[in-house]
Each structure stands twice: as structure tokens, then as C-alpha cells.
């Protein structure tokens, strides 16, 4: 009886605003990424982090930035934010403790597991290549929206042949 069932095409329904992507992720952070929401629009020094999250499994802070379209600056922004986090550890812990009403201590955080995640509707080939080091703490996640509230979310996996960045930095 289901021989004549045909695929039905679902039309894309692009995000008009970056904020729509941010709301989608912040409201479903645990379901999408297994992370705890800490703070939206977290100000640190003269920057503003879109979403500050915490990874309870790896005991690490995760910074999430949203891009509505292909943007040239993800790797440099990623390293800038990682640097900001590692230079201002106490601010992140205080923010977590105030938001979660918990007492996370500095020694309870594994700073080596810190990551910056970029969420966008698409990434350029250069961005994909630049993030394709197995030990680089920058992840790319692609999100697309369609009619009927259908959303697809794909973390861009690092390739099996992804090099380590360490030998390059030791030369």
C-alpha cells in the first residue's frame, strides 16, 4: 500500500535574523548540544558573547556565536574568545555561579576542554578547512530551517585525516 507514497519537498524558510537562530539554540541547548545554558549576551571586557554555555560532561565552558550568513571571521574571532575566556576565568565562574545558584570552583573546570562553537546557515570552504584540525577548539555547526517548523542541525565533523596543529606550532 505504501508503494505510491511520494516524497514531499519541504521548502526552505531562511532565518531573517541572527537572533532567531540564537533563540532556537538557547531554548533547546540541552537537546541540541547537551549543554547547560548559562547566559545570553555575556559581556566580557569590550566584547559580547552571544551564548555562554557549560558542558557538564567535560566540565568546560562553551562559547557559542551565531552567524546568519557566511562570514569571513570565524577562526580569528574563535581564538580571540578562547583567549578572553582563559585570561578571565574568574568572570566565567562567577557568571556560572550566579546564573545557576551553584558553587563551581576554579579547579572544577577543565579549561583544556574549552570550545568556541560557530552556528551558521553555511560556511565557506576556507572556514571548513581552517577549523579542520583535530585539536583546534573551534567547532562549526550548520543550521537550516524549513516550512512546518522543520529544522536541520549538523555539526561539521573534522575529517578522519584532520592534522594536529601541534607539530606546526612546535617548529
Coordinates of N, CA, C and O in Angstrom, one line a residue:
X1 N 0.8 -1.2 0.0 CA 0.0 0.0 0.0 C 0.9 1.3 0.0 O 0.4 2.3 -0.5
X2 N 2.1 1.2 0.6 CA 2.9 2.4 0.6 C 3.8 2.5 -0.6 O 4.9 3.2 -0.5
X3 N 3.5 1.8 -1.7 CA 4.3 1.9 -2.9 C 4.2 3.3 -3.5 O 5.1 3.8 -4.1
X4 N 3.0 3.8 -3.5 CA 2.8 5.1 -4.2 C 2.9 6.3 -3.3 O 2.6 7.4 -3.6
X5 N 3.6 6.1 -2.1 CA 3.9 7.3 -1.3 C 5.0 8.0 -1.9 O 6.1 7.4 -2.1
X6 N 4.9 9.3 -2.1 CA 5.9 10.1 -2.8 C 6.5 11.0 -1.8 O 5.9 11.4 -0.8
X7 N 7.8 11.3 -2.0 CA 8.5 12.3 -1.2 C 7.8 13.6 -1.4 O 7.4 13.9 -2.5
X8 N 7.7 14.4 -0.3 CA 7.1 15.7 -0.5 C 8.2 16.7 -0.2 O 8.9 16.6 0.9
X9 N 8.5 17.6 -1.1 CA 9.6 18.6 -0.9 C 9.2 19.6 0.2 O 8.0 20.1 0.2
X10 N 10.1 19.9 1.1 CA 9.8 20.9 2.0 C 10.7 22.1 1.6 O 11.9 22.0 1.4
X11 N 10.0 23.3 1.5 CA 10.8 24.5 1.1 C 11.5 25.1 2.2 O 11.0 25.2 3.4
X12 N 12.7 25.6 1.9 CA 13.5 26.3 2.9 C 12.7 27.6 3.4 O 12.0 28.2 2.6
X13 N 12.9 27.9 4.7 CA 12.4 29.1 5.2 C 13.5 29.8 6.0 O 13.7 29.6 7.2
X14 N 14.3 30.5 5.2 CA 15.6 31.1 5.8 C 15.3 32.0 7.1 O 14.3 32.6 7.2
X15 N 16.3 32.0 7.9 CA 16.3 32.8 9.1 C 16.4 34.3 8.6 O 17.3 34.5 7.8
X16 N 15.6 35.2 9.1 CA 15.8 36.6 8.7 C 16.8 37.3 9.6 O 17.5 38.1 9.2
X17 N 16.8 36.8 10.9 CA 17.7 37.5 11.9 C 18.6 36.4 12.6 O 18.1 35.3 12.8
X18 N 19.8 36.9 13.0 CA 20.7 36.0 13.7 C 20.0 35.6 15.1 O 20.2 34.5 15.6
X19 N 19.2 36.6 15.6 CA 18.5 36.3 16.9 C 17.6 35.1 16.8 O 17.4 34.4 17.8
X20 N 17.0 34.8 15.7 CA 16.1 33.7 15.5 C 16.9 32.4 15.8 O 16.4 31.4 16.4
X21 N 18.1 32.4 15.2 CA 19.0 31.2 15.4 C 19.4 31.1 16.9 O 19.4 30.0 17.5
X22 N 19.8 32.2 17.4 CA 20.2 32.2 18.8 C 19.0 31.7 19.7 O 19.3 30.9 20.6
X23 N 17.8 32.2 19.5 CA 16.7 31.8 20.4 C 16.4 30.3 20.2 O 16.2 29.6 21.2
X24 N 16.5 29.8 19.0 CA 16.3 28.4 18.7 C 17.3 27.5 19.5 O 16.9 26.6 20.2
X25 N 18.6 27.9 19.5 CA 19.6 27.2 20.2 C 19.5 27.4 21.7 O 19.5 26.4 22.5
X26 N 19.3 28.6 22.2 CA 19.3 28.8 23.6 C 18.1 28.1 24.3 O 18.2 27.7 25.4
X27 N 17.0 28.1 23.6 CA 15.8 27.4 24.2 C 15.9 25.9 24.1 O 15.0 25.2 24.7
X28 N 16.8 25.3 23.4 CA 16.9 23.9 23.2 C 18.4 23.4 23.3 O 18.8 22.4 22.7
X29 N 19.1 24.1 24.1 CA 20.6 23.9 24.2 C 20.9 22.5 24.7 O 21.8 21.8 24.2
X30 N 20.2 22.0 25.7 CA 20.4 20.6 26.2 C 20.1 19.6 25.1 O 20.9 18.7 24.9
X31 N 19.0 19.8 24.5 CA 18.6 18.8 23.4 C 19.5 18.8 22.2 O 19.8 17.7 21.7
X32 N 19.9 20.0 21.8 CA 20.8 20.1 20.6 C 22.2 19.7 20.9 O 22.8 18.9 20.2
X33 N 22.8 20.2 22.0 CA 24.2 20.0 22.2 C 24.6 19.4 23.5 O 25.8 19.2 23.8
X34 N 23.6 19.1 24.4 CA 23.9 18.5 25.7 C 24.6 19.5 26.6 O 25.3 19.1 27.5
X35 N 24.3 20.8 26.4 CA 24.9 21.8 27.2 C 23.9 22.5 28.2 O 22.7 22.5 27.9
X36 N 24.4 23.1 29.2 CA 23.6 23.9 30.1 C 23.7 25.4 29.7 O 24.8 25.9 29.4
X37 N 22.6 26.0 29.6 CA 22.5 27.5 29.3 C 23.1 28.2 30.6 O 22.6 28.0 31.7
X38 N 24.0 29.1 30.3 CA 24.5 30.0 31.5 C 24.0 31.4 31.3 O 23.3 32.0 32.1
X39 N 24.4 32.0 30.1 CA 24.0 33.4 29.9 C 23.9 33.8 28.4 O 24.7 33.4 27.7
X40 N 22.9 34.6 28.1 CA 22.7 35.1 26.8 C 23.4 36.5 26.8 O 23.2 37.3 27.7
X41 N 24.1 36.8 25.7 CA 24.7 38.2 25.6 C 25.6 38.5 26.8 O 25.4 39.4 27.5
X42 N 26.6 37.6 27.0 CA 27.5 37.8 28.1 C 28.6 38.8 27.8 O 29.4 38.5 26.9
X43 N 28.6 39.9 28.5 CA 29.7 40.9 28.2 C 31.0 40.5 29.0 O 31.0 40.2 30.1
X44 N 32.1 40.6 28.2 CA 33.4 40.3 28.8 C 34.4 41.3 28.2 O 34.5 41.3 27.0
X45 N 35.1 42.0 29.0 CA 35.9 43.1 28.5 C 35.1 44.0 27.6 O 34.1 44.4 27.9
X46 N 35.6 44.2 26.3 CA 34.8 45.1 25.5 C 34.1 44.2 24.4 O 33.8 44.7 23.3
X47 N 33.9 43.0 24.7 CA 33.2 42.1 23.7 C 31.9 41.6 24.3 O 31.6 41.8 25.5
X48 N 31.1 41.0 23.5 CA 29.8 40.4 23.9 C 29.7 39.0 23.3 O 29.6 38.9 22.1
X49 N 29.6 38.0 24.2 CA 29.5 36.6 23.7 C 28.0 36.3 23.5 O 27.2 36.6 24.4
X50 N 27.6 35.8 22.4 CA 26.2 35.5 22.1 C 25.6 34.6 23.2 O 24.6 34.9 23.8
X51 N 26.2 33.4 23.3 CA 25.7 32.5 24.3 C 26.9 31.9 25.1 O 27.8 31.4 24.5
X52 N 26.8 32.0 26.4 CA 27.7 31.3 27.3 C 27.0 30.0 27.8 O 26.0 30.1 28.4
X53 N 27.7 28.9 27.5 CA 27.1 27.6 27.9 C 28.2 26.8 28.7 O 29.3 27.2 28.7
X54 N 27.7 25.8 29.4 CA 28.6 24.9 30.2 C 28.3 23.5 29.8 O 27.2 23.0 29.6
X55 N 29.4 22.8 29.6 CA 29.4 21.3 29.2 C 29.6 20.5 30.5 O 30.8 20.4 30.9
X56 N 28.6 20.0 31.1 CA 28.7 19.3 32.4 C 29.6 18.0 32.2 O 30.2 17.5 33.2
X57 N 29.5 17.4 31.0 CA 30.3 16.1 30.8 C 31.8 16.4 30.8 O 32.5 15.6 31.5
X58 N 32.2 17.4 30.1 CA 33.6 17.7 30.0 C 34.1 18.8 31.1 O 35.2 19.2 31.1
X59 N 33.1 19.3 31.9 CA 33.4 20.3 32.9 C 34.1 21.5 32.3 O 35.1 22.0 32.7
X60 N 33.5 22.1 31.2 CA 34.1 23.2 30.5 C 33.1 24.2 30.0 O 31.9 23.8 29.8
X61 N 33.5 25.4 29.8 CA 32.7 26.5 29.3 C 32.8 26.4 27.8 O 33.8 26.2 27.2
X62 N 31.6 26.7 27.2 CA 31.5 26.7 25.7 C 30.9 28.0 25.3 O 29.9 28.5 25.9
X63 N 31.6 28.7 24.4 CA 31.1 30.0 23.8 C 30.4 29.7 22.5 O 31.0 29.0 21.7
X64 N 29.2 30.2 22.3 CA 28.5 29.9 21.0 C 28.2 31.3 20.4 O 27.7 32.2 21.0
X65 N 28.6 31.4 19.1 CA 28.4 32.6 18.3 C 27.6 32.2 17.1 O 27.8 31.2 16.5
X66 N 26.6 33.1 16.8 CA 25.7 32.8 15.7 C 26.0 33.7 14.5 O 26.3 34.9 14.7
X67 N 26.0 33.2 13.3 CA 26.2 34.0 12.1 C 25.0 33.6 11.1 O 24.8 32.5 10.8
X68 N 24.4 34.7 10.7 CA 23.2 34.4 9.8 C 23.7 34.1 8.4 O 23.0 33.4 7.6
X69 N 24.8 34.6 8.0 CA 25.4 34.3 6.7 C 26.8 34.0 6.7 O 27.5 34.2 7.8
X70 N 27.4 33.6 5.6 CA 28.8 33.2 5.6 C 29.6 34.4 5.9 O 29.6 35.5 5.3
X71 N 30.4 34.3 7.0 CA 31.1 35.4 7.5 C 32.6 35.1 7.5 O 33.0 34.0 7.8
X72 N 33.4 36.0 7.1 CA 34.9 35.7 6.9 C 35.6 35.5 8.2 O 36.6 34.8 8.3
X73 N 35.1 36.1 9.3 CA 35.9 36.0 10.6 C 35.3 35.0 11.5 O 34.6 35.4 12.4
X74 N 35.7 33.7 11.4 CA 35.3 32.8 12.4 C 36.5 32.3 13.2 O 36.5 32.3 14.4
X75 N 37.6 32.0 12.5 CA 38.7 31.4 13.2 C 39.4 32.5 14.1 O 39.6 32.3 15.3
X76 N 39.6 33.7 13.5 CA 40.2 34.8 14.4 C 39.3 35.1 15.6 O 39.7 35.3 16.7
X77 N 38.0 35.2 15.3 CA 37.1 35.5 16.4 C 37.1 34.4 17.4 O 37.0 34.6 18.6
X78 N 37.2 33.2 16.9 CA 37.2 32.0 17.8 C 38.4 32.0 18.8 O 38.2 31.9 20.0
X79 N 39.6 32.3 18.2 CA 40.8 32.4 19.1 C 40.7 33.6 20.0 O 41.2 33.5 21.1
X80 N 40.1 34.7 19.5 CA 40.0 35.9 20.4 C 39.2 35.5 21.6 O 39.5 35.8 22.8
X81 N 38.1 34.8 21.4 CA 37.2 34.5 22.5 C 37.8 33.4 23.4 O 37.6 33.5 24.6
X82 N 38.5 32.5 22.9 CA 39.1 31.5 23.7 C 40.2 32.2 24.6 O 40.2 31.9 25.8
X83 N 40.9 33.1 24.0 CA 41.9 33.8 24.8 C 41.2 34.6 25.9 O 41.7 34.6 27.0
X84 N 40.1 35.3 25.6 CA 39.4 36.1 26.6 C 39.0 35.2 27.7 O 39.0 35.6 28.9
X85 N 38.5 34.0 27.4 CA 38.0 33.1 28.4 C 39.1 32.7 29.3 O 39.0 32.7 30.6
X86 N 40.3 32.3 28.7 CA 41.4 31.8 29.5 C 42.1 32.9 30.4 O 42.6 32.6 31.4
X87 N 41.9 34.1 29.9 CA 42.5 35.2 30.7 C 41.6 35.8 31.7 O 42.0 36.6 32.6
X88 N 40.3 35.4 31.7 CA 39.3 35.9 32.6 C 38.5 34.8 33.2 O 37.3 34.9 33.3
X89 N 39.2 33.7 33.7 CA 38.5 32.5 34.2 C 37.5 32.8 35.3 O 36.4 32.3 35.3
X90 N 37.9 33.7 36.2 CA 37.1 34.0 37.3 C 35.7 34.6 36.9 O 34.7 34.3 37.5
X91 N 35.7 35.4 35.9 CA 34.5 36.1 35.4 C 33.5 35.0 35.0 O 32.3 35.1 35.2
X92 N 34.0 34.0 34.3 CA 33.1 32.9 33.8 C 32.6 32.1 34.9 O 31.4 31.7 34.9
X93 N 33.4 31.8 35.9 CA 33.0 31.0 37.1 C 31.9 31.8 37.9 O 30.9 31.3 38.3
X94 N 32.2 33.1 38.1 CA 31.2 33.9 38.8 C 29.9 34.0 38.1 O 28.8 33.8 38.7
X95 N 29.9 34.1 36.8 CA 28.7 34.2 36.0 C 27.9 32.9 36.1 O 26.7 32.9 36.3
X96 N 28.6 31.8 36.1 CA 28.0 30.5 36.2 C 27.4 30.3 37.6 O 26.2 29.9 37.7
X97 N 28.1 30.7 38.6 CA 27.6 30.5 40.0 C 26.4 31.4 40.2 O 25.4 31.0 40.9
X98 N 26.4 32.6 39.7 CA 25.3 33.5 39.9 C 24.0 33.0 39.1 O 22.9 33.0 39.6
X99 N 24.3 32.6 37.9 CA 23.2 32.1 37.0 C 22.6 30.8 37.5 O 21.4 30.6 37.4
X100 N 23.4 29.9 37.9 CA 23.0 28.6 38.3 C 22.7 28.4 39.8 O 22.3 27.3 40.2
X101 N 23.1 29.4 40.6 CA 23.0 29.3 42.0 C 23.7 28.1 42.5 O 23.3 27.3 43.3
X102 N 25.0 27.9 42.0 CA 25.8 26.8 42.4 C 27.2 27.3 42.8 O 27.4 28.5 42.7
X103 N 28.0 26.4 43.3 CA 29.4 26.9 43.7 C 30.4 26.1 42.9 O 31.0 25.2 43.4
X104 N 30.6 26.5 41.7 CA 31.6 25.9 40.8 C 32.9 26.5 41.2 O 33.0 27.7 41.4
X105 N 34.0 25.7 41.4 CA 35.3 26.2 41.8 C 36.2 26.2 40.6 O 36.0 25.4 39.7
X106 N 37.3 27.0 40.7 CA 38.2 27.1 39.6 C 38.8 25.7 39.2 O 38.9 25.4 38.0
X107 N 39.1 24.9 40.2 CA 39.7 23.6 40.0 C 38.7 22.6 39.4 O 39.1 21.5 38.9
X108 N 37.4 22.9 39.5 CA 36.4 22.0 39.0 C 36.2 22.1 37.4 O 35.5 21.4 36.8
X109 N 36.8 23.1 36.9 CA 36.7 23.4 35.4 C 37.9 22.9 34.7 O 39.0 23.1 35.1
X110 N 37.7 22.1 33.6 CA 38.8 21.6 32.8 C 38.9 22.6 31.6 O 38.3 22.5 30.6
X111 N 39.8 23.6 31.8 CA 39.9 24.7 30.8 C 40.5 24.2 29.5 O 40.3 24.8 28.5
X112 N 41.1 23.0 29.5 CA 41.7 22.5 28.2 C 40.5 22.0 27.3 O 40.7 21.7 26.1
X113 N 39.3 21.9 27.9 CA 38.2 21.4 27.1 C 37.3 22.6 26.6 O 36.3 22.4 26.0
X114 N 37.8 23.8 26.8 CA 37.0 25.0 26.4 C 36.9 25.0 24.9 O 37.8 24.5 24.2
X115 N 35.7 25.4 24.4 CA 35.5 25.4 23.0 C 34.7 26.6 22.6 O 33.9 27.2 23.3
X116 N 34.9 27.0 21.3 CA 34.0 28.1 20.7 C 33.3 27.4 19.5 O 33.9 26.7 18.7
X117 N 32.0 27.5 19.5 CA 31.1 26.9 18.5 C 30.5 28.1 17.7 O 29.9 29.0 18.2
X118 N 30.7 27.9 16.4 CA 30.0 28.9 15.5 C 28.8 28.2 14.8 O 29.0 27.1 14.3
X119 N 27.7 28.8 14.9 CA 26.4 28.3 14.3 C 26.1 29.2 13.2 O 25.9 30.4 13.4
X120 N 25.9 28.6 12.0 CA 25.6 29.4 10.8 C 24.8 28.6 9.8 O 24.7 27.4 9.9
X121 N 24.1 29.4 8.9 CA 23.3 28.7 7.9 C 24.3 28.1 6.8 O 23.9 27.3 6.0
X122 N 25.6 28.5 6.8 CA 26.5 27.9 5.9 C 27.9 28.4 6.2 O 28.1 29.5 6.8
X123 N 28.9 27.7 5.8 CA 30.3 28.1 6.0 C 31.0 28.0 4.6 O 30.7 27.1 3.8
X124 N 32.0 28.8 4.5 CA 32.8 28.8 3.3 C 33.8 27.6 3.3 O 34.1 27.1 4.4
X125 N 34.3 27.2 2.2 CA 35.3 26.1 2.1 C 36.5 26.5 3.0 O 37.0 25.6 3.7
X126 N 36.9 27.7 2.9 CA 38.1 28.2 3.7 C 37.8 28.0 5.2 O 38.7 27.6 6.0
X127 N 36.6 28.4 5.7 CA 36.3 28.2 7.1 C 36.3 26.8 7.5 O 36.8 26.4 8.6
X128 N 35.8 25.9 6.6 CA 35.8 24.5 6.9 C 37.2 23.9 7.0 O 37.5 23.2 7.9
X129 N 38.0 24.4 6.1 CA 39.4 23.9 6.1 C 40.2 24.4 7.3 O 41.0 23.7 8.0
X130 N 39.9 25.7 7.7 CA 40.7 26.3 8.8 C 40.3 25.7 10.1 O 41.1 25.6 11.1
X131 N 39.1 25.2 10.2 CA 38.6 24.5 11.5 C 38.9 23.0 11.5 O 38.7 22.4 12.5
X132 N 39.5 22.5 10.5 CA 39.7 21.1 10.4 C 41.0 20.6 10.9 O 41.8 19.9 10.2
X133 N 41.3 21.0 12.2 CA 42.4 20.4 12.9 C 41.9 19.7 14.1 O 41.0 20.2 14.7
X134 N 42.3 18.5 14.3 CA 41.7 17.7 15.3 C 41.8 18.2 16.7 O 40.9 17.9 17.6
X135 N 42.8 19.0 17.0 CA 42.9 19.6 18.3 C 42.7 21.1 18.4 O 43.1 21.7 19.3
X136 N 42.0 21.6 17.4 CA 41.6 23.0 17.5 C 40.2 23.1 18.2 O 39.3 22.4 17.8
X137 N 40.1 24.0 19.1 CA 38.9 24.1 19.9 C 37.8 25.0 19.3 O 37.1 25.7 20.0
X138 N 37.7 24.9 18.0 CA 36.7 25.6 17.3 C 35.8 24.7 16.5 O 36.3 23.8 15.8
X139 N 34.5 24.7 16.7 CA 33.6 23.9 16.0 C 32.6 24.7 15.1 O 32.3 25.8 15.5
X140 N 32.2 24.1 14.0 CA 31.3 24.7 13.1 C 30.0 23.9 13.1 O 30.1 22.6 12.9
X141 N 28.9 24.5 13.3 CA 27.6 23.8 13.3 C 26.7 24.5 12.2 O 26.5 25.7 12.3
X142 N 26.1 23.8 11.3 CA 25.3 24.3 10.3 C 23.8 24.1 10.6 O 23.4 23.1 11.1
X143 N 23.0 25.2 10.5 CA 21.6 25.1 10.8 C 20.8 25.6 9.6 O 21.1 26.6 9.0
X144 N 19.7 24.9 9.3 CA 18.8 25.3 8.2 C 17.4 25.1 8.7 O 17.1 24.2 9.5
X145 N 16.5 26.0 8.2 CA 15.1 26.0 8.7 C 14.2 25.8 7.4 O 14.5 26.4 6.4
X146 N 13.2 25.0 7.6 CA 12.2 24.7 6.5 C 10.8 25.0 7.0 O 10.6 25.3 8.1
X147 N 9.9 24.9 6.1 CA 8.5 25.1 6.4 C 8.0 24.1 7.5 O 8.7 23.1 7.7
X148 N 6.9 24.3 8.0 CA 6.3 23.4 9.1 C 7.2 23.3 10.3 O 7.1 22.2 11.0
X149 N 8.0 24.3 10.6 CA 8.9 24.2 11.8 C 10.0 23.1 11.7 O 10.5 22.8 12.8
X150 N 10.3 22.6 10.6 CA 11.4 21.6 10.4 C 12.7 22.3 10.4 O 12.9 23.3 9.7
X151 N 13.6 21.8 11.3 CA 15.0 22.4 11.4 C 16.0 21.3 11.2 O 15.8 20.2 11.8
X152 N 17.1 21.6 10.5 CA 18.1 20.6 10.4 C 19.4 21.2 11.0 O 19.7 22.4 10.7
X153 N 20.1 20.5 11.9 CA 21.3 21.0 12.6 C 22.4 19.9 12.4 O 22.2 18.8 12.7
X154 N 23.5 20.3 11.8 CA 24.6 19.4 11.5 C 25.9 20.0 12.0 O 26.4 21.0 11.5
X155 N 26.5 19.3 13.0 CA 27.9 19.7 13.4 C 28.8 19.2 12.3 O 28.6 18.1 11.7
X156 N 29.6 20.1 11.8 CA 30.6 19.8 10.7 C 31.7 19.0 11.4 O 32.5 19.5 12.1
X157 N 31.7 17.7 11.1 CA 32.8 16.8 11.7 C 34.1 17.1 11.1 O 34.2 17.4 9.9
X158 N 35.1 17.0 11.9 CA 36.5 17.1 11.4 C 36.8 15.8 10.6 O 36.3 14.8 11.0
X159 N 37.5 16.0 9.5 CA 37.7 14.8 8.7 C 38.7 13.8 9.4 O 39.4 14.2 10.3
X160 N 38.6 12.5 9.0 CA 39.4 11.5 9.6 C 40.9 11.8 9.4 O 41.7 11.5 10.3
X161 N 41.2 12.5 8.3 CA 42.6 12.9 8.0 C 43.0 14.2 8.6 O 44.1 14.7 8.3
X162 N 42.2 14.8 9.5 CA 42.5 16.1 10.1 C 43.8 16.0 10.8 O 44.1 15.1 11.6
X163 N 44.7 16.9 10.5 CA 46.0 17.0 11.1 C 45.9 17.6 12.5 O 45.0 18.3 12.8
X164 N 47.0 17.3 13.3 CA 47.1 18.0 14.5 C 47.8 19.4 14.3 O 48.7 19.5 13.4
X165 N 47.4 20.4 15.0 CA 48.0 21.7 14.8 C 49.4 21.7 15.6 O 50.2 22.6 15.3
X166 N 49.6 20.8 16.5 CA 50.8 20.8 17.4 C 52.1 20.8 16.7 O 52.9 21.6 16.9
X167 N 52.3 19.8 15.7 CA 53.6 19.8 15.1 C 53.9 21.1 14.3 O 55.0 21.6 14.2
X168 N 52.9 21.8 13.9 CA 53.0 23.1 13.1 C 53.5 24.2 14.1 O 54.3 25.0 13.8
X169 N 53.0 24.1 15.3 CA 53.3 25.2 16.3 C 54.6 24.9 17.0 O 55.2 25.8 17.7
X170 N 55.1 23.7 16.9 CA 56.4 23.3 17.6 C 57.6 23.7 16.8 O 58.7 23.7 17.3
X171 N 57.4 23.8 15.5 CA 58.6 24.1 14.6 C 59.2 25.5 14.9 O 58.5 26.4 15.2

